PDB file of C-alpha atoms and ligand atoms in Angstrom:
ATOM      1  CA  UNK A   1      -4.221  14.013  -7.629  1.00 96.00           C
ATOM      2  CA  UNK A   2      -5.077  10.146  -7.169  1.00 98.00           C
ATOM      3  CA  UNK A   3      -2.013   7.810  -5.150  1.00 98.00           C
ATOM      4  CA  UNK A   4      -2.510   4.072  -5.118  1.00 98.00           C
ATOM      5  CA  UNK A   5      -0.760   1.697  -2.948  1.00 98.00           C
ATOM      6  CA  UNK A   6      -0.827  -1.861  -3.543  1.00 98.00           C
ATOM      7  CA  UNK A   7       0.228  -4.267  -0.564  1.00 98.00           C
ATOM      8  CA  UNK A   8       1.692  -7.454  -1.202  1.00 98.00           C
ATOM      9  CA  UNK A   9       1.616  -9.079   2.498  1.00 98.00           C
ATOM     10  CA  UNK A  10      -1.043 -11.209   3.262  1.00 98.00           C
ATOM     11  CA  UNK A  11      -1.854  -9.443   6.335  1.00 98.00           C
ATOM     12  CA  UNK A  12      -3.417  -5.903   5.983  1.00 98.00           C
ATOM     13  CA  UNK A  13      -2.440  -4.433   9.561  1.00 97.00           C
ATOM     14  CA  UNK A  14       0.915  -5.639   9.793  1.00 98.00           C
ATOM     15  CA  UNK A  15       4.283  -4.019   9.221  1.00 98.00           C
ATOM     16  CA  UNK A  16       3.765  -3.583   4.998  1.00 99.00           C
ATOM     17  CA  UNK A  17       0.426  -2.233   5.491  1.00 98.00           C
ATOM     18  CA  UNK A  18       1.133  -0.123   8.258  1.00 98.00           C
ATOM     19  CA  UNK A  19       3.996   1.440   6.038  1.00 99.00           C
ATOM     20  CA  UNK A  20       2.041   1.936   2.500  1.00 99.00           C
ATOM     21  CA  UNK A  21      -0.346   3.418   4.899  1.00 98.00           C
ATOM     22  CA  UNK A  22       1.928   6.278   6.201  1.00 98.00           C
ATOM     23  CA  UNK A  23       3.094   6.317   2.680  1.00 98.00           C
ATOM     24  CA  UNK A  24      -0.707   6.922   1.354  1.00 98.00           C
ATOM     25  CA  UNK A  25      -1.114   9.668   4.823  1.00 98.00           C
ATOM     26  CA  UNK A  26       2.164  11.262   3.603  1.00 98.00           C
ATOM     27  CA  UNK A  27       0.437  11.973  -0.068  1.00 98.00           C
ATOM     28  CA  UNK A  28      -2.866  12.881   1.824  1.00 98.00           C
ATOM     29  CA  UNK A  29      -1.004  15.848   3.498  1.00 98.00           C
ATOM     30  CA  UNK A  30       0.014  17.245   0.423  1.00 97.00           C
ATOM     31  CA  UNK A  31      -3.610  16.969  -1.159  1.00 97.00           C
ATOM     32  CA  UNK A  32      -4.029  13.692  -2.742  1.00 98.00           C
ATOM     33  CA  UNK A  33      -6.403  11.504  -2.777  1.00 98.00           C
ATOM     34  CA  UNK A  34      -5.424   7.870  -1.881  1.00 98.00           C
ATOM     35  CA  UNK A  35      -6.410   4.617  -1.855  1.00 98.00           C
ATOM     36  CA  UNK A  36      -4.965   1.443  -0.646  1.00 98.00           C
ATOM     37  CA  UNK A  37      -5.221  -2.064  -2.385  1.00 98.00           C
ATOM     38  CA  UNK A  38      -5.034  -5.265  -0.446  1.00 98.00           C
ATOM     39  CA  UNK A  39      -3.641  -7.501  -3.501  1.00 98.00           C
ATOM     40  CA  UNK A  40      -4.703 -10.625  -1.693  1.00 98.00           C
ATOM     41  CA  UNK A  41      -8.100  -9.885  -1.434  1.00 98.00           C
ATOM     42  CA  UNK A  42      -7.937 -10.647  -5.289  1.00 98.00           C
ATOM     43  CA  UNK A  43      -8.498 -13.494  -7.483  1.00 98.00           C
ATOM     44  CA  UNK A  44      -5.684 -13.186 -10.195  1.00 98.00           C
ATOM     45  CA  UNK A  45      -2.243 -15.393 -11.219  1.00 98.00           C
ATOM     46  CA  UNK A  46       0.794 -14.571 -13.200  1.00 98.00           C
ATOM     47  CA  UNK A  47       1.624 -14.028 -16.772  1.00 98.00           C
ATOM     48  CA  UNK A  48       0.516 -16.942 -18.979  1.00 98.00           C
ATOM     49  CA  UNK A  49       2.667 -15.515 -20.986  1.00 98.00           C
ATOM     50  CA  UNK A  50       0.056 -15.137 -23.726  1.00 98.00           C
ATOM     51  CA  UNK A  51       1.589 -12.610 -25.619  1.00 98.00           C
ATOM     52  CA  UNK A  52      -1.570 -10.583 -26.605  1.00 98.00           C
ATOM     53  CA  UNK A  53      -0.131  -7.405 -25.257  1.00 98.00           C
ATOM     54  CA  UNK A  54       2.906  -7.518 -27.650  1.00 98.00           C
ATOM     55  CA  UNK A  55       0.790  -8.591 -30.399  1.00 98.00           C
ATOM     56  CA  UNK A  56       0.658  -6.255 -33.402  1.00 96.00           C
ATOM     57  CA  UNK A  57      -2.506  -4.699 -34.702  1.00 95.00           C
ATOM     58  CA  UNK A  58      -4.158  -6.934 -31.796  1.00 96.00           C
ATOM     59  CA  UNK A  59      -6.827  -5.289 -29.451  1.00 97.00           C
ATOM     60  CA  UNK A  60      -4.631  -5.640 -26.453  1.00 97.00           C
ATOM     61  CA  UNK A  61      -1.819  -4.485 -27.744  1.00 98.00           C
ATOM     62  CA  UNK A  62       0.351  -2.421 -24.466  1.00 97.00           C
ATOM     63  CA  UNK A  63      -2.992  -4.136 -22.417  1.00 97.00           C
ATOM     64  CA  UNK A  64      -2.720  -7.409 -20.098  1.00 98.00           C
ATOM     65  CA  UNK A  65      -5.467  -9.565 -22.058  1.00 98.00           C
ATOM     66  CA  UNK A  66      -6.184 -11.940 -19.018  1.00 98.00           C
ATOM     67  CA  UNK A  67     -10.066 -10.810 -17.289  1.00 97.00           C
ATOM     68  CA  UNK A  68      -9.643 -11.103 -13.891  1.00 98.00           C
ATOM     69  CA  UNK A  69      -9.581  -8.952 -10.549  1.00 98.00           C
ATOM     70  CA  UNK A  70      -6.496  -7.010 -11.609  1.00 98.00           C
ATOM     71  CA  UNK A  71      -8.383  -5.821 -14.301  1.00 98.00           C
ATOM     72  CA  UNK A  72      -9.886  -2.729 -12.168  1.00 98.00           C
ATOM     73  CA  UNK A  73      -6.618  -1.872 -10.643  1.00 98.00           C
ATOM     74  CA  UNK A  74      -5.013  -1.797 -14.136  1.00 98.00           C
ATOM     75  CA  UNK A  75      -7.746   0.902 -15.057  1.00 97.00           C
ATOM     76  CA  UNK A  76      -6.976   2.636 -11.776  1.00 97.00           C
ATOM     77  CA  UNK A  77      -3.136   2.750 -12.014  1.00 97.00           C
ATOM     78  CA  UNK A  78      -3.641   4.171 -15.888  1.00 97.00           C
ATOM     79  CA  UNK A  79      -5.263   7.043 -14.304  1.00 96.00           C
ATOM     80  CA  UNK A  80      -2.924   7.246 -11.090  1.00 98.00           C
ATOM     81  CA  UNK A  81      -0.705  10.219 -10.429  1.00 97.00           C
ATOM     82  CA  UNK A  82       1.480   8.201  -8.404  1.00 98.00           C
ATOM     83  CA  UNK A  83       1.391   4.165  -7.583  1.00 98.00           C
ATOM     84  CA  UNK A  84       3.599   2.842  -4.654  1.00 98.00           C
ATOM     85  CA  UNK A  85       3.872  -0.705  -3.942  1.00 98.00           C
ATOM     86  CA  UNK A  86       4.501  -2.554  -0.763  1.00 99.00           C
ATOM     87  CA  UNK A  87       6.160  -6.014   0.245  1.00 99.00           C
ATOM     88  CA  UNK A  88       7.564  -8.154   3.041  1.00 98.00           C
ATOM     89  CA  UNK A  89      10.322 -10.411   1.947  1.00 98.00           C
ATOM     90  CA  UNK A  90       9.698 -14.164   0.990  1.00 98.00           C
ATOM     91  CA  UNK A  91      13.157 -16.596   0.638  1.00 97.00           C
ATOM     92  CA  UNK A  92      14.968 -13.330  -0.630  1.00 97.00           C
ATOM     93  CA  UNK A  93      12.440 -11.413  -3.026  1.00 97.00           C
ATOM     94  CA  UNK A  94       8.967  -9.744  -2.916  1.00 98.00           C
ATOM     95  CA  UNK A  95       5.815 -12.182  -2.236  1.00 98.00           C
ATOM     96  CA  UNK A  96       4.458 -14.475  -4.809  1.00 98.00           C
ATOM     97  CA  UNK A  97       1.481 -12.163  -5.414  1.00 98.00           C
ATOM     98  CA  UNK A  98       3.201  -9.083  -5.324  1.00 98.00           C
ATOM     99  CA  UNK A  99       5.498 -10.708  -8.307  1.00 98.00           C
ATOM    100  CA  UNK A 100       2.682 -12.080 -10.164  1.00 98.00           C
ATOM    101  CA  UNK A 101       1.289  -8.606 -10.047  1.00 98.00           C
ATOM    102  CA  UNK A 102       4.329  -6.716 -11.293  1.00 98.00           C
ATOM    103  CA  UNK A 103       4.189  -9.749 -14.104  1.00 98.00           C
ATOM    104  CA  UNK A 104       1.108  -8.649 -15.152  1.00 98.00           C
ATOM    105  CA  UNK A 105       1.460  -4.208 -14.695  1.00 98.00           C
ATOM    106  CA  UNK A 106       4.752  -3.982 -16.345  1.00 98.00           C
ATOM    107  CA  UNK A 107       5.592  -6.368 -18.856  1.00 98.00           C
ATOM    108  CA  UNK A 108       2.490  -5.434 -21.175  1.00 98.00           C
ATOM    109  CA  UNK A 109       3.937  -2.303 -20.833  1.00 98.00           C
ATOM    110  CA  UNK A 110       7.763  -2.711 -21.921  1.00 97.00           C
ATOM    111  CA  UNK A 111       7.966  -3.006 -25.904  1.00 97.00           C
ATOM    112  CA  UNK A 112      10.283  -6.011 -27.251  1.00 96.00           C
ATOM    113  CA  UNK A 113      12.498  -3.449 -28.952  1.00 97.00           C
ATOM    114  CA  UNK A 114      16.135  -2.805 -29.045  1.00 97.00           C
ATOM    115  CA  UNK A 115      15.891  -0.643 -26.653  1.00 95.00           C
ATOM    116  CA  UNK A 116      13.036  -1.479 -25.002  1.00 95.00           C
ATOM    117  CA  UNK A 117      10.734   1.109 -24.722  1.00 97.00           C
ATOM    118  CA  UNK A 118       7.288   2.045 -22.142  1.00 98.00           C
ATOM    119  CA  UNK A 119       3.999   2.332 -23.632  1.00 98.00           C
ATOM    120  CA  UNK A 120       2.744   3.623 -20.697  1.00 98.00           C
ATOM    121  CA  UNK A 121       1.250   7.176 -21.582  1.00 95.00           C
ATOM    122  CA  UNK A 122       2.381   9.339 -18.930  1.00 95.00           C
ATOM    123  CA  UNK A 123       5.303  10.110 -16.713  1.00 97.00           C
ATOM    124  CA  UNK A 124       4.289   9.204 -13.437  1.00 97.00           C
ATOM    125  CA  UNK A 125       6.061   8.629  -9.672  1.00 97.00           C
ATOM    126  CA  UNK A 126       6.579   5.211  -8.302  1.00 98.00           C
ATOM    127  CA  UNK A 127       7.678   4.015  -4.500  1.00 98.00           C
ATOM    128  CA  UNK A 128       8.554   0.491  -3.137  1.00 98.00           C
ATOM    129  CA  UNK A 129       8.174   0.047   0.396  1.00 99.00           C
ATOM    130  CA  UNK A 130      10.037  -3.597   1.270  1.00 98.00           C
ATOM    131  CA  UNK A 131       9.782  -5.201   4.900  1.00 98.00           C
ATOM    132  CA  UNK A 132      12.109  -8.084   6.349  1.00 98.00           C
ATOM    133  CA  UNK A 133      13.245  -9.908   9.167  1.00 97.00           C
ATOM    134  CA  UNK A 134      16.380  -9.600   7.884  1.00 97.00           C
ATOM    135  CA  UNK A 135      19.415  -6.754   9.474  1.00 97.00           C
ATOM    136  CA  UNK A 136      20.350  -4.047   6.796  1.00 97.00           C
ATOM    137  CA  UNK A 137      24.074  -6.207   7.026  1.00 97.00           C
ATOM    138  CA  UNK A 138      22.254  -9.620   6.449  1.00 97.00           C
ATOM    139  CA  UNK A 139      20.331  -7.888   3.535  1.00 97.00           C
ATOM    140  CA  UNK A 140      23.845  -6.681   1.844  1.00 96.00           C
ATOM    141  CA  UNK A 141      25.414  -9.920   2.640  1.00 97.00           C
ATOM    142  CA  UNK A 142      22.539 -11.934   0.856  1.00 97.00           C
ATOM    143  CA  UNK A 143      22.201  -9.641  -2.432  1.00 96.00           C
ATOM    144  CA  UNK A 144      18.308  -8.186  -1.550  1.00 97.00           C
ATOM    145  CA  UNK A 145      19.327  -5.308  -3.014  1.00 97.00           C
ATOM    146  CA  UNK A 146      20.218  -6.519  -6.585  1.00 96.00           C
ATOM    147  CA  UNK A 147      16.231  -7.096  -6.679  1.00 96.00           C
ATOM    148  CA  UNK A 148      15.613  -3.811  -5.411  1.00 98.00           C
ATOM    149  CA  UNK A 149      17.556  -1.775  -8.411  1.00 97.00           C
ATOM    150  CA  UNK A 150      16.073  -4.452 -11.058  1.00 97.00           C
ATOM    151  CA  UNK A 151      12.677  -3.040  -9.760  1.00 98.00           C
ATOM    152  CA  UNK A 152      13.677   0.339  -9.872  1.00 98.00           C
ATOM    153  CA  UNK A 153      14.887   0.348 -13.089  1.00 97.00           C
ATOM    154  CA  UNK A 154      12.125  -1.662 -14.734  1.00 98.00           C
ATOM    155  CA  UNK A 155       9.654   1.013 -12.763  1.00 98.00           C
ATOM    156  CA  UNK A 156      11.612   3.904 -13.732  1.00 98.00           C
ATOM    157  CA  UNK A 157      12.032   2.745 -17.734  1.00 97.00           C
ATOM    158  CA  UNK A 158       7.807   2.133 -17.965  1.00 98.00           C
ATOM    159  CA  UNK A 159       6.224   4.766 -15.106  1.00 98.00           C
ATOM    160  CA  UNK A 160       9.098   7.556 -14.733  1.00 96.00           C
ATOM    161  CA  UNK A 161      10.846   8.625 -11.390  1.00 96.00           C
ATOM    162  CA  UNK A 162      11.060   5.659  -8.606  1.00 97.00           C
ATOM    163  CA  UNK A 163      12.720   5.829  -5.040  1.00 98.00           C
ATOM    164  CA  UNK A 164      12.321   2.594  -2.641  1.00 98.00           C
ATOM    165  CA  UNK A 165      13.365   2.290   0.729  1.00 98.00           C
ATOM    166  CA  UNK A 166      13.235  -0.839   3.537  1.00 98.00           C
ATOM    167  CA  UNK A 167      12.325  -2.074   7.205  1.00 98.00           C
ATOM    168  CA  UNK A 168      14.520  -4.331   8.552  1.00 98.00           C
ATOM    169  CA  UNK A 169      14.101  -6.909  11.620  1.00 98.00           C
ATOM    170  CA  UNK A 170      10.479  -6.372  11.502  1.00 98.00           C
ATOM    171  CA  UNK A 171       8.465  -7.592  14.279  1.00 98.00           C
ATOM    172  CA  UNK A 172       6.884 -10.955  12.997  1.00 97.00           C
ATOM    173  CA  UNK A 173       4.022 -12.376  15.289  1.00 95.00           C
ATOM    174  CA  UNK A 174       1.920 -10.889  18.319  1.00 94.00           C
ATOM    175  CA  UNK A 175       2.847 -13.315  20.818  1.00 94.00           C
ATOM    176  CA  UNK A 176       6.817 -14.742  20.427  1.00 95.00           C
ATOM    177  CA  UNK A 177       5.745 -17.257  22.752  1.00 93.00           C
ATOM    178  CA  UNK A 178       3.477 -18.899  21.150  1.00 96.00           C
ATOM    179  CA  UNK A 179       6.020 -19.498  18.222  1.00 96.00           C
ATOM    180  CA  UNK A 180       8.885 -21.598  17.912  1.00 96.00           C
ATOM    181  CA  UNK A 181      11.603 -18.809  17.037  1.00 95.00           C
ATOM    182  CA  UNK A 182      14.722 -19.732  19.096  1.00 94.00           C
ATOM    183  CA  UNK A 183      16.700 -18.103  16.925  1.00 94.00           C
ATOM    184  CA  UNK A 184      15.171 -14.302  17.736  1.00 95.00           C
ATOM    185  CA  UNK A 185      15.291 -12.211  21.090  1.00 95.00           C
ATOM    186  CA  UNK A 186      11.403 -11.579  21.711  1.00 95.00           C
ATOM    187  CA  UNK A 187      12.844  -8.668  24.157  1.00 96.00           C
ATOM    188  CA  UNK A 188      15.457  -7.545  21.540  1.00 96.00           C
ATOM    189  CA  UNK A 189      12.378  -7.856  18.835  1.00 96.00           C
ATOM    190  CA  UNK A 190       9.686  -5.674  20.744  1.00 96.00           C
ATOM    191  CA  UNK A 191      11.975  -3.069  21.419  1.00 97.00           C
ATOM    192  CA  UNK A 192      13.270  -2.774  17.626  1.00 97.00           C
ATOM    193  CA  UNK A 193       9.812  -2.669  17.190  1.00 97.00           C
ATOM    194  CA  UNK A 194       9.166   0.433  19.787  1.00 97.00           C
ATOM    195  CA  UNK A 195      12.212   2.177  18.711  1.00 97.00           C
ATOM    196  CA  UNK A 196      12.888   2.006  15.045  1.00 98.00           C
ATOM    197  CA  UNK A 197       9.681   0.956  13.246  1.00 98.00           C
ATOM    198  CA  UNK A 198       8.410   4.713  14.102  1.00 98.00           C
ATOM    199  CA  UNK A 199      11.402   5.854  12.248  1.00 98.00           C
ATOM    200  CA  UNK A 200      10.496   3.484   9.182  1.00 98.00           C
ATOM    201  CA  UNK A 201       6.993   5.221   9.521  1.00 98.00           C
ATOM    202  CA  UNK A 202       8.438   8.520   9.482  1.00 98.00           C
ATOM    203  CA  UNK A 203      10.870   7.854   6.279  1.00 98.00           C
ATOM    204  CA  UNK A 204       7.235   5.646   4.604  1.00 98.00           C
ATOM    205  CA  UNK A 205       5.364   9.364   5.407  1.00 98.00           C
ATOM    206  CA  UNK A 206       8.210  11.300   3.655  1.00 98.00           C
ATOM    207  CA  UNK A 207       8.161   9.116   1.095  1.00 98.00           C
ATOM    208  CA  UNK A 208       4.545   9.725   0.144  1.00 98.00           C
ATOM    209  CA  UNK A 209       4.794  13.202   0.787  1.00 98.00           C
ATOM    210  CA  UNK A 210       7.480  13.223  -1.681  1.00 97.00           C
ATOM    211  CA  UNK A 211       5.973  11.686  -4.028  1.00 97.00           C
ATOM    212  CA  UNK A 212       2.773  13.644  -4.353  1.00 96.00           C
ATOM    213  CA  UNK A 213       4.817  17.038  -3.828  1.00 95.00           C
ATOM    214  CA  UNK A 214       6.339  16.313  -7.089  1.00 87.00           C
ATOM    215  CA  UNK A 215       2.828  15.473  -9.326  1.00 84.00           C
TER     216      UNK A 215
HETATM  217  C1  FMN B 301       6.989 -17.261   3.807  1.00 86.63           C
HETATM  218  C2  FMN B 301       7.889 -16.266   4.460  1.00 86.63           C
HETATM  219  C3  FMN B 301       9.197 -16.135   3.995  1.00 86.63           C
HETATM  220  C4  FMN B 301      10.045 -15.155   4.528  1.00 86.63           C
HETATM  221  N1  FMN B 301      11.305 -15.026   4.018  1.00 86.63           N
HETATM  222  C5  FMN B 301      12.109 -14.016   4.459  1.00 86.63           C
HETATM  223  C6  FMN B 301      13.393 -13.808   3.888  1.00 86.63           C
HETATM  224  O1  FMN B 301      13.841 -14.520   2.999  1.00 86.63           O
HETATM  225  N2  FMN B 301      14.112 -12.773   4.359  1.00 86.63           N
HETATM  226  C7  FMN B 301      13.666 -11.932   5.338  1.00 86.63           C
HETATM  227  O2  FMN B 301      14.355 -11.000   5.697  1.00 86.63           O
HETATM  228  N3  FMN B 301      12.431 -12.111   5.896  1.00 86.63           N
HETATM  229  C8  FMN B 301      11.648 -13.122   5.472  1.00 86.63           C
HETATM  230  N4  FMN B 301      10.384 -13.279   6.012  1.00 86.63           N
HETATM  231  C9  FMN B 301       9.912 -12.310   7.033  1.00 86.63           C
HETATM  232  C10 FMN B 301       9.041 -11.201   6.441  1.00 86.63           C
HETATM  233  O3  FMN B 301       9.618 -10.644   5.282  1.00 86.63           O
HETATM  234  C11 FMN B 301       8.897 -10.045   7.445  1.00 86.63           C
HETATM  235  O4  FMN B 301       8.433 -10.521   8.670  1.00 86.63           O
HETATM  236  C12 FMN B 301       7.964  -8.969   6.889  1.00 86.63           C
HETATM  237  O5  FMN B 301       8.146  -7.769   7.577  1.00 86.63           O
HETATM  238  C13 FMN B 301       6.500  -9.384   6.989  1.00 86.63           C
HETATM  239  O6  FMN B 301       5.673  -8.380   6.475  1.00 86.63           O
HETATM  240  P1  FMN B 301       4.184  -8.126   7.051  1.00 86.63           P
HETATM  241  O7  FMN B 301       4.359  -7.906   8.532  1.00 86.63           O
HETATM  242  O8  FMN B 301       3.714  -6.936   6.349  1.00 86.63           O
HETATM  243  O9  FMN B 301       3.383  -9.337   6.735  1.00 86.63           O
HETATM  244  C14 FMN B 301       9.559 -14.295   5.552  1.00 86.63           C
HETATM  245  C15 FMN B 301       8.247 -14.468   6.045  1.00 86.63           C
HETATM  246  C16 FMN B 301       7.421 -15.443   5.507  1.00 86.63           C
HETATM  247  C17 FMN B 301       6.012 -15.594   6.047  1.00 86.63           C
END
């Protein structure tokens, strides 16, 4: 049993990493092997909306066309039990590499029918993992979640099951003193950060373990 984890923050120690990786520990406990991909240690952009994977009779036909780093993880994630993906929020929505990334794994896979339909082979499990500065009421009040359900829909139609779940209020930098931040309690922060981020550990471990139980 082989779970992947891709991380779409920039930084590979901080809060999204540190998730995915209790995530990927959670799977380990129930026997899988894991492995964790840093997405911006890769060369790769968007869709260019080339159209080769939709084309008929063409050799990439269900296949993203474009050579580039992704290429290896798309060859890992066909043979993946489970994939679970991992990002902070930017202005609302998942980074700009994490969404060029889920440009290029899903929409080769989604068929322009009516209905749509996945030509991904196999049923497998998918997990988000989302981190944010934000409260859970700030979240609600500014729609987050609407992108949340869009990607769980879009994961369940092409992979099979998905579950996601959040950190809010994240800690954001290792010295608050050093930034200019007025608008955050530094004391208020690090204590969040003592308190609850264990617990958002806790549900990213049950998550995984979750996930590989049912493989
Ligand atoms: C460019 C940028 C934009 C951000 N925009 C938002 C935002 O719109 N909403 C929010 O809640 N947090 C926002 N944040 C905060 C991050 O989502 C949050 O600190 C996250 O936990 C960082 O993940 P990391 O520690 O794994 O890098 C932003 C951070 C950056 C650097």
């Amino acid at each position: 049993m082989h779970v992947t984890a891709c991380n779409g923050s920039p930084r590979k120690t901080w809060n999204t990493a540190t998730l995915l990786e209790k995530a990927l520990e959670g799977a380990a406990s129930r026997g899988a092997e894991t492995e964790l991909i840093h997405l911006y240690d890769l060369n790769f952009k968007g869709c260019i909306s080339c159209f080769a994977c939709k084309t008929k009779g063409g050799k990439s036909y269900g296949r993203c066309a474009v050579k580039d780093d992704l290429e290896p993880v798309f060859r890992n994630i066909e043979e993946a039990d489970a994939i679970i993906l991992g990002s902070p929020i930017y202005f609302g929505a998942v980074s700009g590499e994490m969404r060029s990334f889920m440009e290029r794994l899903l929409f080769p896979y989604l068929t322009y029918t009516d209905p749509p339909q996945s030509l991904f082979p196999r049923k497998i499990k998918t997990g988000f993992i989302y981190t944010m500065n934000t409260t859970e009421e700030q979240m609600t009040e500014r729609g987050y979640v609407q992108h949340f359900i869009l990607h769980e829909t879009v994961l369940r139609m092409i992979f099979g099951a998905s579950e996601y779940m959040c950190s809010f209020d994240t800690y954001q930098f290792d010295d608050y003193s050093k930034v200019l931040s007025t608008r955050f309690d530094p004391e208020k922060k690090l204590q969040r950060h003592k308190d609850i981020f264990p617990q958002a550990c806790e549900k990213a471990l049950g998550m995984g373990a979750r996930i590989a139980e049912s493989v």
